[in-house]
Coordinates of C-alpha atoms in Angstrom, one line a residue:
M137 CA 14.2 55.8 23.2
L138 CA 14.1 59.6 23.4
D139 CA 16.9 61.7 22.5
I140 CA 18.4 62.5 25.8
T141 CA 20.0 65.7 24.3
E142 CA 16.4 66.9 23.4
I143 CA 15.4 66.2 27.1
R144 CA 18.2 68.3 28.2
E145 CA 17.8 71.1 25.9
H146 CA 14.0 71.3 25.9
P147 CA 12.5 69.6 28.9
Q148 CA 9.4 71.7 28.9
R149 CA 8.6 70.8 25.3
V150 CA 9.2 67.1 26.1
E151 CA 6.7 67.5 29.0
R152 CA 4.0 69.0 27.0
A153 CA 4.5 66.3 24.3
L154 CA 4.3 63.4 26.7
A155 CA 1.1 65.1 28.4
K156 CA -0.6 64.5 25.1
R157 CA -0.4 60.7 26.0
A158 CA -1.6 61.5 29.4
V159 CA 1.8 60.9 30.6
H160 CA 2.4 63.8 33.3
I161 CA 5.9 64.1 34.4
D162 CA 8.3 66.5 35.8
L163 CA 11.9 66.0 34.3
T164 CA 13.6 68.1 37.2
A165 CA 14.7 65.0 39.1
F166 CA 15.7 63.2 36.0
L167 CA 17.8 66.2 34.8
A168 CA 19.5 66.2 38.2
L169 CA 20.4 62.4 37.9
D170 CA 21.6 63.1 34.5
E171 CA 23.9 65.8 35.7
K172 CA 25.3 63.5 38.2
C173 CA 26.0 60.9 35.6
R174 CA 27.8 63.3 33.4
H175 CA 29.8 64.8 36.1
G176 CA 30.8 61.3 37.4
K177 CA 31.7 60.2 33.9
T178 CA 34.1 63.5 33.7
E179 CA 35.6 62.8 37.1
A180 CA 36.2 59.1 36.1
E181 CA 38.1 60.2 32.8
T182 CA 40.2 62.7 34.9
L183 CA 41.2 60.0 37.3
R184 CA 42.1 57.6 34.5
A185 CA 44.2 60.2 32.8
E186 CA 46.0 60.9 36.1
R187 CA 46.6 57.2 36.7
K188 CA 48.1 56.9 33.1
K189 CA 50.3 59.9 33.8
I190 CA 51.7 58.4 37.0
S191 CA 52.2 55.1 35.3
R192 CA 54.3 56.8 32.6
E193 CA 56.3 58.6 35.4
I194 CA 57.0 55.3 37.2
A195 CA 58.2 53.7 34.1
Q196 CA 60.9 56.4 33.9
Q197 CA 62.2 56.1 37.4
D198 CA 64.3 53.5 39.4
P199 CA 61.6 50.8 40.4
A200 CA 63.3 50.5 43.9
G201 CA 63.7 54.4 44.5
P202 CA 61.4 56.2 46.9
D203 CA 59.9 58.3 44.2
A204 CA 58.6 55.2 42.3
I205 CA 57.3 53.6 45.6
A206 CA 55.5 56.7 46.4
K207 CA 54.1 56.9 42.8
R208 CA 52.9 53.5 43.1
A209 CA 51.1 54.0 46.3
E210 CA 49.4 57.2 44.7
A211 CA 48.5 55.1 41.7
T212 CA 47.0 52.5 43.9
E213 CA 45.0 55.1 45.8
L214 CA 43.7 56.7 42.4
G215 CA 42.7 53.0 41.3
D216 CA 40.7 52.6 44.6
R217 CA 39.0 55.9 44.0
L218 CA 38.3 55.0 40.5
T219 CA 36.7 51.6 41.4
T220 CA 34.4 53.3 43.8
L221 CA 33.5 55.9 41.4
E222 CA 32.7 53.5 38.6
E223 CA 30.5 51.5 40.8
Q224 CA 28.6 54.6 41.8
L225 CA 28.4 55.8 38.1
N226 CA 27.2 52.3 36.9
G227 CA 24.2 52.5 39.3
L228 CA 23.5 56.1 38.2
T229 CA 23.6 55.2 34.5
A230 CA 21.5 52.2 35.1
E231 CA 19.0 54.4 36.8
R232 CA 19.0 57.0 34.1
Q233 CA 18.6 54.2 31.4
A234 CA 15.6 52.7 33.3
F235 CA 13.9 56.0 33.4
L236 CA 14.4 56.5 29.6
D237 CA 13.3 52.9 28.8
Q238 CA 9.9 53.6 30.4
L239 CA 9.2 56.8 28.3
P240 CA 7.1 56.5 25.2
N241 CA 7.7 58.3 21.9
L242 CA 6.9 61.8 21.6
P243 CA 3.7 62.3 19.4
D244 CA 4.1 64.6 16.4
E245 CA 2.5 68.0 16.5
D246 CA -0.4 67.2 14.5
V247 CA -1.3 64.2 16.4
P248 CA -4.4 65.1 18.6
S249 CA -4.2 64.9 22.4
G250 CA -6.4 62.3 24.3
G251 CA -7.6 58.9 23.9
K252 CA -9.5 57.2 20.9
E253 CA -12.5 59.3 21.3
Q254 CA -10.3 62.1 19.7
N255 CA -9.4 60.0 16.8
Q256 CA -9.8 62.0 13.6
V257 CA -11.3 60.5 10.3
V258 CA -9.2 61.8 7.4
R259 CA -11.3 60.5 4.6
E260 CA -13.6 57.7 3.6
H261 CA -13.5 55.6 0.4
G262 CA -16.9 54.4 -1.2
T263 CA -20.1 54.0 0.3
R264 CA -21.4 51.7 2.9
P265 CA -23.1 48.7 1.4
D266 CA -26.9 48.9 1.5
F267 CA -28.6 45.5 1.3
D268 CA -32.0 45.0 -0.1
F269 CA -32.3 41.7 1.6
E270 CA -31.7 40.4 5.2
A271 CA -27.9 40.5 5.5
Q272 CA -26.0 37.8 7.6
N273 CA -23.1 38.4 10.0
H274 CA -19.6 37.0 9.3
V275 CA -19.8 34.2 11.7
D276 CA -22.9 32.7 10.2
L277 CA -21.7 33.2 6.7
A278 CA -18.5 31.4 7.4
R279 CA -20.1 28.5 9.1
R280 CA -22.9 28.1 6.3
L281 CA -20.1 28.2 3.6
G282 CA -17.8 25.9 5.5
L283 CA -15.1 28.5 5.5
I284 CA -14.1 28.7 9.3
D285 CA -14.4 26.0 12.1
Y286 CA -14.6 27.9 15.3
E287 CA -15.4 24.9 17.5
R288 CA -12.6 22.6 16.3
G289 CA -10.2 25.7 16.6
V290 CA -11.2 25.9 20.3
K291 CA -10.8 22.2 20.6
L292 CA -7.3 22.5 19.3
G293 CA -5.9 25.5 20.8
G294 CA -8.4 26.8 23.4
T295 CA -10.5 30.1 23.4
G296 CA -9.2 32.8 20.8
N297 CA -8.4 30.2 18.1
W298 CA -10.2 29.1 14.8
V299 CA -9.3 26.8 11.8
Y300 CA -9.6 27.9 8.2
R301 CA -10.8 25.1 6.0
G302 CA -11.7 24.5 2.3
N303 CA -12.3 27.7 0.5
G304 CA -11.9 29.7 3.8
A305 CA -8.2 28.4 3.8
L306 CA -7.9 29.1 0.1
L307 CA -9.4 32.7 0.7
E308 CA -6.9 33.4 3.6
W309 CA -3.9 32.2 1.5
A310 CA -5.1 34.0 -1.6
L311 CA -5.1 37.3 0.4
L312 CA -1.6 36.6 1.7
N313 CA -0.3 35.8 -1.9
F314 CA -1.9 38.9 -3.3
F315 CA -0.4 41.2 -0.8
L316 CA 3.0 39.7 -0.9
E317 CA 3.1 39.7 -4.9
T318 CA 1.9 43.2 -4.9
H319 CA 4.7 44.4 -2.5
V320 CA 7.6 42.5 -4.0
R321 CA 6.6 43.6 -7.5
D322 CA 6.9 47.1 -6.1
G323 CA 10.3 46.8 -4.7
Y324 CA 10.0 45.4 -1.3
E325 CA 12.5 42.5 -0.4
L326 CA 10.5 39.5 1.0
I327 CA 11.5 38.4 4.5
L328 CA 10.5 35.2 6.3
P329 CA 11.6 35.9 10.0
P330 CA 11.9 33.5 12.9
H331 CA 9.0 33.3 15.1
L332 CA 10.9 33.1 18.1
L333 CA 12.7 36.4 19.1
T334 CA 15.2 37.3 21.8
Y335 CA 14.9 40.1 24.6
Q336 CA 16.8 42.4 22.7
A337 CA 14.5 42.3 19.6
G338 CA 11.6 43.2 22.0
Y339 CA 13.5 45.9 23.6
T340 CA 14.5 47.6 20.1
A341 CA 10.8 47.5 19.1
G342 CA 9.8 49.2 22.2
Q343 CA 8.0 46.3 23.4
F344 CA 10.1 45.8 26.5
P345 CA 10.6 46.2 29.4
K346 CA 7.1 48.1 29.9
F347 CA 5.0 45.6 27.9
A348 CA 6.7 42.3 28.4
E349 CA 3.6 40.9 29.8
D350 CA 1.9 41.2 26.6
V351 CA 3.8 38.6 24.6
F352 CA 4.0 34.7 24.7
A353 CA 7.0 34.2 26.6
V354 CA 8.8 30.8 25.8
E355 CA 11.9 31.3 28.0
Q356 CA 12.1 33.8 31.2
G357 CA 15.2 35.6 32.2
P358 CA 16.0 38.2 34.9
A359 CA 15.1 41.1 32.7
G360 CA 11.9 39.5 31.0
P361 CA 11.3 37.1 28.3
Q362 CA 14.6 35.7 26.9
R363 CA 12.8 34.3 24.0
F364 CA 9.1 35.0 23.0
L365 CA 6.7 34.4 20.0
L366 CA 6.5 37.4 17.7
P367 CA 3.6 39.5 18.2
T368 CA 4.1 41.0 14.7
S369 CA 6.7 40.8 12.0
E370 CA 7.7 44.5 12.8
T371 CA 9.3 43.3 15.8
A372 CA 11.7 41.2 13.9
L373 CA 12.1 43.4 10.8
V374 CA 13.2 46.5 13.0
N375 CA 16.0 44.5 14.3
L376 CA 17.4 43.4 10.9
H377 CA 19.9 46.2 11.0
R378 CA 20.4 46.6 14.7
D379 CA 23.9 47.7 15.6
E380 CA 24.6 48.4 11.9
V381 CA 25.5 51.6 9.9
L382 CA 23.8 51.7 6.6
P383 CA 25.3 53.6 3.7
E384 CA 23.1 56.7 3.2
A385 CA 22.7 55.8 -0.7
E386 CA 21.0 52.6 0.2
L387 CA 18.3 54.4 2.1
P388 CA 15.4 53.6 2.2
R389 CA 15.5 49.8 2.8
K390 CA 12.1 48.5 2.1
Y391 CA 11.0 45.0 3.5
V392 CA 7.9 43.0 3.4
A393 CA 7.5 40.1 5.7
Y394 CA 4.6 37.3 6.3
S395 CA 4.1 35.6 9.6
P396 CA 1.5 34.7 12.0
C397 CA 1.1 37.1 15.0
Y398 CA 0.8 35.7 18.5
R399 CA -1.0 37.8 21.0
R400 CA -2.1 37.2 24.5
E401 CA -5.4 39.0 23.9
A402 CA -8.3 36.7 24.0
G403 CA -11.6 36.7 22.2
S404 CA -14.8 37.6 24.2
Y405 CA -18.6 37.0 23.8
R406 CA -19.2 40.6 22.6
A407 CA -20.4 40.8 18.9
A408 CA -17.7 43.4 18.4
D409 CA -14.9 40.7 19.3
R410 CA -16.4 37.3 18.0
G411 CA -15.4 35.1 15.3
T412 CA -11.9 36.0 14.1
L413 CA -12.0 39.6 15.0
R414 CA -10.0 39.0 18.1
G415 CA -7.8 36.0 18.8
H416 CA -4.3 34.7 19.9
Q417 CA -3.0 34.0 16.5
F418 CA -3.7 35.6 13.0
N419 CA -2.0 36.1 9.9
K420 CA -0.5 39.3 8.7
V421 CA 1.7 40.8 5.9
E422 CA 3.9 43.6 7.3
M423 CA 5.6 46.4 5.4
F424 CA 8.7 48.0 6.9
Q425 CA 11.1 50.9 5.9
F426 CA 14.2 52.1 7.1
A427 CA 14.3 55.8 5.8
H428 CA 16.4 58.9 5.8
P429 CA 15.1 61.3 8.2
D430 CA 14.5 64.0 5.6
A431 CA 12.3 61.4 3.6
S432 CA 10.4 60.0 6.6
D433 CA 7.2 61.7 6.0
T434 CA 7.1 60.9 2.4
A435 CA 7.9 57.0 3.4
H436 CA 4.8 57.3 5.8
E437 CA 2.6 58.6 3.1
E438 CA 3.7 55.9 0.7
L439 CA 3.1 53.2 3.2
L440 CA -0.5 54.4 4.0
A441 CA -1.3 54.7 0.3
R442 CA -0.3 51.2 -0.2
A443 CA -2.3 49.6 2.6
A444 CA -5.4 51.7 1.5
A445 CA -5.0 50.6 -2.1
L446 CA -5.1 47.0 -1.2
V447 CA -8.3 47.5 0.6
E448 CA -9.7 49.5 -2.3
T449 CA -8.7 46.9 -4.9
L450 CA -10.7 44.2 -2.7
G451 CA -13.7 46.5 -3.2
L452 CA -14.3 47.3 0.4
H453 CA -15.7 50.4 2.0
H454 CA -13.2 51.9 4.4
R455 CA -11.9 55.0 6.0
I456 CA -8.6 56.4 7.1
T457 CA -8.1 57.6 10.7
R458 CA -5.4 59.5 12.4
L459 CA -5.0 58.2 15.8
A460 CA -4.9 60.4 19.0
A461 CA -1.8 60.3 21.1
E462 CA -3.0 57.9 23.7
D463 CA -4.4 55.5 21.1
T464 CA -0.9 55.5 19.5
S465 CA 1.2 52.7 20.4
A466 CA 4.1 53.7 22.9
A467 CA 7.0 53.4 20.2
M468 CA 5.3 55.5 17.5
A469 CA 5.1 59.2 16.9
K470 CA 2.1 59.0 14.6
T471 CA -0.2 56.3 13.4
F472 CA -2.9 56.2 10.8
D473 CA -5.4 53.2 10.8
V474 CA -7.0 51.8 7.7
E475 CA -10.5 50.8 8.9
V476 CA -13.1 48.5 6.9
W477 CA -16.8 48.7 7.5
L478 CA -18.4 45.8 9.1
P479 CA -22.2 45.9 8.7
S480 CA -23.1 43.4 11.4
I481 CA -21.6 45.5 14.3
N482 CA -22.4 48.8 12.5
A483 CA -18.7 49.8 13.1
Y484 CA -15.3 50.2 11.5
V485 CA -12.5 47.7 12.4
E486 CA -8.9 48.3 11.9
V487 CA -7.1 46.0 9.1
S488 CA -4.0 48.1 9.0
S489 CA -2.1 50.4 11.4
V490 CA 0.7 52.4 9.5
S491 CA 3.1 54.2 11.9
N492 CA 6.3 56.2 12.0
A493 CA 8.5 55.7 14.9
R494 CA 10.8 58.6 13.9
D495 CA 14.4 57.7 15.5
Y496 CA 12.8 56.1 18.6
Q497 CA 13.4 52.5 17.6
A498 CA 16.6 53.3 15.9
R499 CA 18.0 54.6 19.1
R500 CA 17.1 51.7 21.1
G501 CA 18.6 49.4 18.5
N502 CA 21.6 51.6 17.4
I503 CA 20.7 51.6 13.8
R504 CA 22.2 54.4 11.9
Y505 CA 23.3 55.5 8.5
R506 CA 26.5 57.1 7.3
P507 CA 26.2 60.3 5.3
E508 CA 28.6 61.3 2.6
T509 CA 30.0 64.0 5.0
G510 CA 29.5 64.2 8.7
K511 CA 28.8 61.6 11.4
P512 CA 26.6 58.8 11.4
A513 CA 22.9 59.5 12.3
H514 CA 20.0 57.5 13.4
V515 CA 17.6 56.3 10.6
H516 CA 13.9 56.5 11.0
T517 CA 11.7 53.3 11.1
L518 CA 8.3 52.9 9.7
N519 CA 6.0 50.0 9.6
G520 CA 2.5 49.4 8.0
S521 CA 0.4 46.3 7.9
G522 CA -0.1 45.2 4.4
L523 CA -2.6 43.6 5.5
A524 CA -3.9 41.8 8.4
T525 CA -6.4 39.2 7.5
S526 CA -8.4 38.2 10.8
R527 CA -10.7 41.4 10.4
L528 CA -10.4 41.7 6.6
V529 CA -12.1 38.3 5.9
P530 CA -15.1 39.0 7.9
A531 CA -15.3 42.4 6.0
L532 CA -15.2 40.6 2.7
L533 CA -17.8 38.2 3.7
E534 CA -20.2 40.6 4.9
Q535 CA -19.8 43.4 2.3
H536 CA -19.8 41.1 -0.6
Q537 CA -22.6 38.7 0.3
Q538 CA -25.4 38.2 -2.1
P539 CA -29.1 37.7 -1.9
D540 CA -28.7 33.9 -2.6
G541 CA -26.2 33.6 0.4
T542 CA -23.0 33.4 -1.8
I543 CA -20.0 35.5 -1.6
T544 CA -18.5 37.5 -4.6
V545 CA -14.7 36.7 -4.8
P546 CA -12.9 40.0 -5.6
A547 CA -11.4 39.7 -9.2
V548 CA -7.8 39.9 -8.0
L549 CA -8.3 36.7 -5.7
Q550 CA -10.1 34.5 -8.2
R551 CA -7.1 32.8 -9.8
W552 CA -6.0 31.4 -6.5
L553 CA -9.4 30.4 -5.5
G554 CA -10.5 29.1 -9.0
C555 CA -14.0 30.5 -8.6
E556 CA -16.0 33.7 -8.7
S557 CA -18.1 33.2 -5.8
L558 CA -18.0 31.1 -2.6
T559 CA -21.0 28.6 -2.2
P560 CA -21.9 26.3 0.7
A561 CA -19.7 23.5 1.4
P562 CA -20.8 19.9 2.2
N563 CA -21.6 19.4 5.9
R564 CA -18.7 18.2 7.8

């Protein structure tokens, strides 16, 4: 949620920032509504103070006396006015909050305007693989090596699902073990969150109310999904300290979580989406930080470096891209994507998004820190995939394929798979 003080004091600046997302809005009407809310709140406080004063005066008088009777009548009239005013104020406040809930975060100054065509490549690592043999695509490789069963995945769960099996399951689990072991070793606390979350969890993350249709709802309520399957561990992790005040000395709080991610998006018949590139369920390790505002940018750089280092250790050619404002998710102020090269589609695919929400999520979740002096202030929240596997596995298969049809297993994964290369599995 945006800082309402920022909107009041710098409405034109807010309008310009939102325009970078193609959200064109005139805040004049909202500011008038806000003024009504503030005026109504002041009037209500005045009426409450007057009623308390009258109550004290009545207590000092003869209950049956004419002055006390008149004062009680005045108190009743004040109470009726206050009730009417509070009903009006509740309606105005709800209208103001509904408007704020629909506004996305303000993109940082260095975030380019526009859609994904304006994304900026920051740097590349390594060179694209150049095969001197007829390279295969990841779907054919996975089938021939017996790593992924696409047909039985559809049979079990419908389109957008697959089954890892044999060495494919071991490869998936090796990646998750490698990621978690690395993050825990470096000081991130491991969290295994529930897969069912409440509406308030989705609201704090910035998913609700605007994007409620994007999740798998288990229970519906008046405001939207009362419980839903988590679309990413970030949605759970950002709520760990909801309605809490953290000691300043404990910042940053660093967490890492593993979970499947459940998305309503479906696969397609396009080459760019086939196999495991897009589906309803995939595995992801998520990094998350609750950071001091002054250390927010440093935390963002750390998370990005961690995600990129994992891809580099796996021996994959990749690049870092700064997302343009319209391609940045609504709750985030800035996002960098780590993208691996997929030869079969001649394109890069994202395996990690590393984002800084500034205080947007913290305001929605009332997450603050207490400095040694001064009042509590909102923390900054940051997240980064570390990493997602459904696009990483295709990149591993394609970039590490050999002329004899085998796949070289990265050295860091070999102890979990017990082999240096993946070879064809028996027919099943």
